[in-house]
Amino acid sequence: MKKRYSSTDINQKHGNELSKKLYRTISDQSKRLDDARSCARNIGDLFSPNLLIRRRKLCEYCERLIFSDPVLYGRKGEELLWRKVFYDVVSVAKKLKRCEYSSDEISSLLNHIYGGIGFYHHMISRLQTTFNIILPNIVDFPMYGIETGNNDEIAIDNNLEWAEQSLHQCLMYLGDLNRYKLEISQSSDTTLPIRYYMQAIFYKPEHGMPYNQMGTLAMNQNHHLEAVYHYMRCLACKYSFEGTTNNLISLFEKNSKYIEQLPQQNDNDDCIVLPSSSEQVKRFLARFLLLIDIWYFNKKVPKVYNLCHLTFKDLDNCLSSSKSSSENGDVPTDVDSFESYSTNSPTQLSSDALFKVTVICLLCISKLQTNNSQQVSTVTAFTLAVYSQLIQTITSHINDSVLNYPLAELDIGSKKKSKKRNKIKLRRRKLLKHASEDSESSDDDLSISSSDQSFISDQEDLLADSSEDELVNTESAEKETNGLVETQMELNKNNEASIDNQKEEVLQKVSKMDVNDMIEIISEENLLQSVTVLNDWLMLDSGILKSCGANTRSLLRQITYLLNLININITDKKLTGINLDISNIDNLRDRIPLPEDVMLRGLDFLSKKQLDWKTLSKKSLSSKEEAVLRLSKLKEFGKYLTTIDEVGIIFEEKKKIYICKSGEEEKPTENGETVLQDFSAVTEPPLINGKIKDEASACTNNTKGGQLVKMKHMGQLWLASEVSALENRVRGKASLSPYLVLDADALIKYTFMVKHLVHSRKFIVLVPNAVVSALDDLKREKPEARDAIRWLESQFHRGNRFFRSQRPQERAPIPFIKYPKKKDKEMFTYIQIIECCYYLSEQQKGATNLVTLLIGNHNLLSNGENKEFSYVGLAQTAGIAIESITQFYARSKKSSKENR
């Protein structure tokens, strides 16, 4: 039977034949162009009349082929057109370049590039009109009116997917052409290529190629941070570019070489002279990227906690430097994501850089979670610590702005509050007078700090109330200063009340301020973008918040205070300059994307709301409107926290404030030690030769066990951050260690000195388990031991990040010594204390004078009570400083005087 053909089949067959013929012609033209380019001896030869005509013809042929048969030849036609007509010319010109481009060469190359830009604008317009693709919220350049294509010429539905992909590729080509302009002419606009790449990302966020190109563009910007950010964004996309991994590895290798060149003395804790602001920023970014290299590629590197510690110090220095420069009026306005590319050596960490630091951390966490890596808890802890520092910086800025804001009038309530503060000051002066009368060092003036810039206030100066002569005769000194200690403790309570009063004063002033002025202050806090992103991340992982509730009350208190600071009425009728439906703010919050949402579009692990991206083309938000939406998101986060019982944050409707409840009661261990559940007291996981014990891997398959390991990781990094803060407070005082370990005699004989060292909040004071056991043995013989035990129990029950007990894993055998076979009880106790000290010193390897053992028996320093066993020698073998508590107390007192 003879086969019949319809007219459609005949036309399709005829079209296929024409397409094949056209493709053969294009292949022939391409070969001729390649031969002509290979004969070029200079850049001018690339723009001969013959080659210009050939390229124009090839461009026309390729366009005809693309639209005649998109399914079979669309992709091939696009690639041939781009490479043979536009890309190869620029590539060959780079090879033929001798020293610098001449003016004629620059003119020819720029004309060629501008011709390509014009052609791809035309291609986008034709794709849009032919396939009815609407792009009002994608491209920002004018387009022709939409016309319905001819369905007889092309089946729109069947080729729409190709057309959308082709349009995305055209935006990529436009970005590449504008990037080539930068290489040829330095006067070209650096934002143009980013503009097209961002449009390609916005159109198809699942494709990572635009991020790779932006990473290449930002290769030497902001000390590699920008490039690393974009490469990691590319790898996080569904369709990533296979060459990006090598690009990222190459950047990390360059960064490692810079780390190796850092002066060793910059890492020492006793370094007094700080580097310049730009060097601080560069050092922080270099160490941060080294951490990311370790985590992202899941490398097994021992002692990574020491690197975390140094990175926290650098970040703290950068933020402190930024604040001091801001107070002096030296900080330029914060650059946005486009302008940051032109910052080769920034002197400050911009909010955009910190935003990218935040996102990079979250990308690391996402990748490690996907691979079930044990290191995910370490990165989580690091991210939370950065989160804490960002919150502290924001609240500090808002506090300063509110305190410096002038109110027109003071109401009766504030006048009453002023009288109350005056009474407190009067009571303090009386207490100080009484203290000076009881002290032999009454000539020293005592100052009461009313600032909330530091936790250290009265107690620093109170250390100077006893003369050095009193330290010699310890028994009489304790009797003479009993009344003084009680007075000082009362002063401590009054000072803590003063800090709380100041926070209350700030919150009271916020309630009296005009809502427009408060929103203006908040709109200037660009770091809130990073905080809102981290809040979204925490809302998607309630397990982290529950861990925070059990282990880091201090972080939750910081969050609570921030929530109270920004807890203003954004639906107030007095609010002006807002073109939003404030009455419907909850719906708008979930629908209108903020700049940080735009930057993170396509990251599924941060996506929890269906944002309406079309709103971006209808209206651009002002900074005030952004602030209102951001405030609404922060309030939503606050409400979410109140729904998690483990977090312990409640909202008191009557006072309209958030309250962070204290932690649960601790359970005593079998030797009477109380277990602190404060996050700062949880230390690092057990290490063997710098590696985590196998129990960590065993716990990953067990939810409860894995959570415990996570807490330990998070706690160690948090503790490193606390040590960094302490070191900054005592910078220049190399003789004072941040860790102080006590023995039983120090607690029994010099309780008042121990209390002063703890209340000074300059050190982390630790009581070993062996000391607790020793006190328990002595409580029947010495009433002072019983008093010391009671005081320890009360302190540990209350929780204090500056005073804690030894954790079970905080001990390490002392190397290079032979343990005695027969040990008396005192010797055994002392060895256990040194093992605890040695463990602490090993966790921050490279630091000097990190741990000091304070003893209450002076004879031990001269080995007066044991001729066969050297206490000092054992401590020196372990690299631990050992000192009489009276001597250390005197030096601490002298240091406080010098720095007042």
mmCIF file of N, CA and C in Angstrom, residues 243-310:
data_model
loop_
_atom_site.group_PDB
_atom_site.id
_atom_site.type_symbol
_atom_site.label_atom_id
_atom_site.label_comp_id
_atom_site.label_asym_id
_atom_site.label_seq_id
_atom_site.Cartn_x
_atom_site.Cartn_y
_atom_site.Cartn_z
ATOM 1 N N GLY A 243 33.443 23.561 36.243
ATOM 2 C CA GLY A 243 34.771 24.129 36.479
ATOM 3 C C GLY A 243 34.868 24.988 37.732
ATOM 4 N N THR A 244 33.729 25.211 38.392
ATOM 5 C CA THR A 244 33.727 26.110 39.550
ATOM 6 C C THR A 244 34.505 25.529 40.725
ATOM 7 N N THR A 245 34.429 24.225 40.925
ATOM 8 C CA THR A 245 35.146 23.606 42.045
ATOM 9 C C THR A 245 36.643 23.869 41.953
ATOM 10 N N ASN A 246 37.205 23.720 40.757
ATOM 11 C CA ASN A 246 38.637 23.998 40.572
ATOM 12 C C ASN A 246 38.946 25.471 40.816
ATOM 13 N N ASN A 247 38.036 26.336 40.391
ATOM 14 C CA ASN A 247 38.233 27.769 40.637
ATOM 15 C C ASN A 247 38.269 28.065 42.134
ATOM 16 N N LEU A 248 37.383 27.423 42.881
ATOM 17 C CA LEU A 248 37.317 27.639 44.319
ATOM 18 C C LEU A 248 38.566 27.097 45.012
ATOM 19 N N ILE A 249 38.999 25.919 44.612
ATOM 20 C CA ILE A 249 40.211 25.329 45.195
ATOM 21 C C ILE A 249 41.420 26.220 44.932
ATOM 22 N N SER A 250 41.505 26.764 43.732
ATOM 23 C CA SER A 250 42.611 27.658 43.398
ATOM 24 C C SER A 250 42.629 28.898 44.289
ATOM 25 N N LEU A 251 41.442 29.440 44.556
ATOM 26 C CA LEU A 251 41.367 30.609 45.438
ATOM 27 C C LEU A 251 41.800 30.262 46.855
ATOM 28 N N PHE A 252 41.362 29.126 47.346
ATOM 29 C CA PHE A 252 41.738 28.712 48.696
ATOM 30 C C PHE A 252 43.246 28.478 48.800
ATOM 31 N N GLU A 253 43.860 27.984 47.728
ATOM 32 C CA GLU A 253 45.314 27.782 47.739
ATOM 33 C C GLU A 253 46.048 29.124 47.818
ATOM 34 N N LYS A 254 45.555 30.116 47.097
ATOM 35 C CA LYS A 254 46.148 31.453 47.187
ATOM 36 C C LYS A 254 46.004 32.021 48.597
ATOM 37 N N ASN A 255 44.844 31.781 49.183
ATOM 38 C CA ASN A 255 44.605 32.283 50.532
ATOM 39 C C ASN A 255 45.530 31.599 51.539
ATOM 40 N N SER A 256 45.764 30.297 51.371
ATOM 41 C CA SER A 256 46.652 29.576 52.279
ATOM 42 C C SER A 256 48.075 30.112 52.208
ATOM 43 N N LYS A 257 48.506 30.482 51.023
ATOM 44 C CA LYS A 257 49.852 31.059 50.883
ATOM 45 C C LYS A 257 49.956 32.384 51.629
ATOM 46 N N TYR A 258 48.882 33.169 51.595
ATOM 47 C CA TYR A 258 48.904 34.427 52.344
ATOM 48 C C TYR A 258 48.948 34.162 53.850
ATOM 49 N N ILE A 259 48.199 33.155 54.312
ATOM 50 C CA ILE A 259 48.198 32.808 55.733
ATOM 51 C C ILE A 259 49.611 32.441 56.189
ATOM 52 N N GLU A 260 50.332 31.707 55.350
ATOM 53 C CA GLU A 260 51.687 31.295 55.703
ATOM 54 C C GLU A 260 52.625 32.486 55.842
ATOM 55 N N GLN A 261 52.315 33.583 55.169
ATOM 56 C CA GLN A 261 53.171 34.769 55.218
ATOM 57 C C GLN A 261 52.852 35.694 56.375
ATOM 58 N N LEU A 262 51.783 35.399 57.125
ATOM 59 C CA LEU A 262 51.433 36.254 58.258
ATOM 60 C C LEU A 262 52.540 36.213 59.302
ATOM 61 N N PRO A 263 52.930 37.354 59.857
ATOM 62 C CA PRO A 263 53.951 37.356 60.923
ATOM 63 C C PRO A 263 53.468 36.562 62.123
ATOM 64 N N GLN A 264 54.330 35.737 62.660
ATOM 65 C CA GLN A 264 53.951 34.896 63.785
ATOM 66 C C GLN A 264 53.587 35.705 65.015
ATOM 67 N N GLN A 265 54.253 36.856 65.193
ATOM 68 C CA GLN A 265 53.984 37.617 66.407
ATOM 69 C C GLN A 265 52.582 38.202 66.418
ATOM 70 N N ASN A 266 51.935 38.284 65.268
ATOM 71 C CA ASN A 266 50.569 38.802 65.253
ATOM 72 C C ASN A 266 49.593 37.837 65.895
ATOM 73 N N ASP A 267 49.983 36.566 66.007
ATOM 74 C CA ASP A 267 49.090 35.581 66.592
ATOM 75 C C ASP A 267 49.254 35.452 68.091
ATOM 76 N N ASN A 268 50.255 36.098 68.654
ATOM 77 C CA ASN A 268 50.493 35.963 70.084
ATOM 78 C C ASN A 268 49.503 36.788 70.873
ATOM 79 N N ASP A 269 49.092 36.276 72.011
ATOM 80 C CA ASP A 269 48.125 36.972 72.845
ATOM 81 C C ASP A 269 48.707 38.217 73.487
ATOM 82 N N ASP A 270 50.055 38.244 73.604
ATOM 83 C CA ASP A 270 50.658 39.383 74.283
ATOM 84 C C ASP A 270 51.133 40.445 73.309
ATOM 85 N N CYS A 271 50.698 40.364 72.081
ATOM 86 C CA CYS A 271 51.044 41.394 71.104
ATOM 87 C C CYS A 271 50.279 42.669 71.416
ATOM 88 N N ILE A 272 51.002 43.746 71.653
ATOM 89 C CA ILE A 272 50.379 44.986 72.091
ATOM 90 C C ILE A 272 49.992 45.863 70.907
ATOM 91 N N VAL A 273 50.881 45.917 69.901
ATOM 92 C CA VAL A 273 50.655 46.813 68.771
ATOM 93 C C VAL A 273 49.730 46.131 67.767
ATOM 94 N N LEU A 274 48.585 46.712 67.541
ATOM 95 C CA LEU A 274 47.626 46.144 66.604
ATOM 96 C C LEU A 274 47.956 46.578 65.180
ATOM 97 N N PRO A 275 47.687 45.730 64.182
ATOM 98 C CA PRO A 275 47.901 46.132 62.797
ATOM 99 C C PRO A 275 46.898 47.195 62.378
ATOM 100 N N SER A 276 47.106 47.744 61.183
ATOM 101 C CA SER A 276 46.197 48.764 60.671
ATOM 102 C C SER A 276 44.830 48.156 60.410
ATOM 103 N N SER A 277 43.843 49.041 60.222
ATOM 104 C CA SER A 277 42.470 48.569 60.012
ATOM 105 C C SER A 277 42.374 47.676 58.784
ATOM 106 N N SER A 278 43.027 48.078 57.689
ATOM 107 C CA SER A 278 42.968 47.263 56.468
ATOM 108 C C SER A 278 43.642 45.913 56.670
ATOM 109 N N GLU A 279 44.725 45.881 57.451
ATOM 110 C CA GLU A 279 45.387 44.603 57.731
ATOM 111 C C GLU A 279 44.528 43.719 58.621
ATOM 112 N N GLN A 280 43.816 44.332 59.561
ATOM 113 C CA GLN A 280 42.908 43.559 60.414
ATOM 114 C C GLN A 280 41.830 42.890 59.583
ATOM 115 N N VAL A 281 41.247 43.652 58.652
ATOM 116 C CA VAL A 281 40.199 43.105 57.789
ATOM 117 C C VAL A 281 40.763 41.982 56.926
ATOM 118 N N LYS A 282 41.941 42.225 56.366
ATOM 119 C CA LYS A 282 42.543 41.219 55.490
ATOM 120 C C LYS A 282 42.873 39.953 56.263
ATOM 121 N N ARG A 283 43.357 40.104 57.483
ATOM 122 C CA ARG A 283 43.717 38.941 58.290
ATOM 123 C C ARG A 283 42.472 38.153 58.698
ATOM 124 N N PHE A 284 41.406 38.866 59.066
ATOM 125 C CA PHE A 284 40.175 38.166 59.417
ATOM 126 C C PHE A 284 39.639 37.376 58.232
ATOM 127 N N LEU A 285 39.550 38.025 57.066
ATOM 128 C CA LEU A 285 39.004 37.354 55.888
ATOM 129 C C LEU A 285 39.866 36.159 55.489
ATOM 130 N N ALA A 286 41.188 36.298 55.620
ATOM 131 C CA ALA A 286 42.072 35.192 55.250
ATOM 132 C C ALA A 286 41.853 33.995 56.165
ATOM 133 N N ARG A 287 41.777 34.238 57.474
ATOM 134 C CA ARG A 287 41.565 33.134 58.404
ATOM 135 C C ARG A 287 40.157 32.543 58.261
ATOM 136 N N PHE A 288 39.198 33.415 58.010
ATOM 137 C CA PHE A 288 37.832 32.930 57.814
ATOM 138 C C PHE A 288 37.761 32.019 56.592
ATOM 139 N N LEU A 289 38.382 32.427 55.488
ATOM 140 C CA LEU A 289 38.353 31.602 54.278
ATOM 141 C C LEU A 289 39.129 30.305 54.473
ATOM 142 N N LEU A 290 40.156 30.322 55.322
ATOM 143 C CA LEU A 290 40.861 29.078 55.629
ATOM 144 C C LEU A 290 39.940 28.112 56.366
ATOM 145 N N LEU A 291 39.153 28.640 57.297
ATOM 146 C CA LEU A 291 38.165 27.797 57.983
ATOM 147 C C LEU A 291 37.154 27.226 56.988
ATOM 148 N N ILE A 292 36.690 28.065 56.082
ATOM 149 C CA ILE A 292 35.703 27.608 55.092
ATOM 150 C C ILE A 292 36.308 26.540 54.196
ATOM 151 N N ASP A 293 37.565 26.690 53.831
ATOM 152 C CA ASP A 293 38.258 25.673 53.035
ATOM 153 C C ASP A 293 38.247 24.333 53.772
ATOM 154 N N ILE A 294 38.534 24.377 55.078
ATOM 155 C CA ILE A 294 38.552 23.147 55.884
ATOM 156 C C ILE A 294 37.164 22.524 55.948
ATOM 157 N N TRP A 295 36.173 23.358 56.202
ATOM 158 C CA TRP A 295 34.818 22.836 56.410
ATOM 159 C C TRP A 295 34.139 22.432 55.108
ATOM 160 N N TYR A 296 34.253 23.280 54.089
ATOM 161 C CA TYR A 296 33.499 23.035 52.859
ATOM 162 C C TYR A 296 33.954 21.750 52.173
ATOM 163 N N PHE A 297 35.257 21.497 52.211
ATOM 164 C CA PHE A 297 35.777 20.271 51.601
ATOM 165 C C PHE A 297 36.018 19.183 52.638
ATOM 166 N N ASN A 298 35.473 19.409 53.861
ATOM 167 C CA ASN A 298 35.462 18.392 54.921
ATOM 168 C C ASN A 298 36.860 17.827 55.180
ATOM 169 N N LYS A 299 37.825 18.716 55.349
ATOM 170 C CA LYS A 299 39.198 18.298 55.602
ATOM 171 C C LYS A 299 39.389 17.998 57.085
ATOM 172 N N LYS A 300 40.204 17.010 57.373
ATOM 173 C CA LYS A 300 40.502 16.642 58.752
ATOM 174 C C LYS A 300 41.747 17.408 59.199
ATOM 175 N N VAL A 301 41.518 18.500 59.878
ATOM 176 C CA VAL A 301 42.616 19.343 60.341
ATOM 177 C C VAL A 301 42.585 19.387 61.864
ATOM 178 N N PRO A 302 43.680 18.969 62.543
ATOM 179 C CA PRO A 302 43.691 19.030 64.011
ATOM 180 C C PRO A 302 43.779 20.459 64.500
ATOM 181 N N LYS A 303 43.291 20.685 65.732
ATOM 182 C CA LYS A 303 43.373 21.979 66.401
ATOM 183 C C LYS A 303 42.668 23.077 65.618
ATOM 184 N N VAL A 304 41.557 22.742 64.976
ATOM 185 C CA VAL A 304 40.824 23.770 64.238
ATOM 186 C C VAL A 304 40.234 24.808 65.188
ATOM 187 N N TYR A 305 40.074 24.419 66.479
ATOM 188 C CA TYR A 305 39.495 25.348 67.441
ATOM 189 C C TYR A 305 40.412 26.544 67.674
ATOM 190 N N ASN A 306 41.711 26.332 67.583
ATOM 191 C CA ASN A 306 42.640 27.446 67.741
ATOM 192 C C ASN A 306 42.452 28.456 66.614
ATOM 193 N N LEU A 307 42.229 27.952 65.401
ATOM 194 C CA LEU A 307 41.977 28.843 64.268
ATOM 195 C C LEU A 307 40.663 29.592 64.457
ATOM 196 N N CYS A 308 39.649 28.910 64.983
ATOM 197 C CA CYS A 308 38.384 29.581 65.289
ATOM 198 C C CYS A 308 38.610 30.705 66.292
ATOM 199 N N HIS A 309 39.413 30.419 67.299
ATOM 200 C CA HIS A 309 39.702 31.405 68.342
ATOM 201 C C HIS A 309 40.356 32.648 67.747
ATOM 202 N N LEU A 310 41.364 32.454 66.887
ATOM 203 C CA LEU A 310 42.053 33.595 66.270
ATOM 204 C C LEU A 310 41.119 34.359 65.334
#
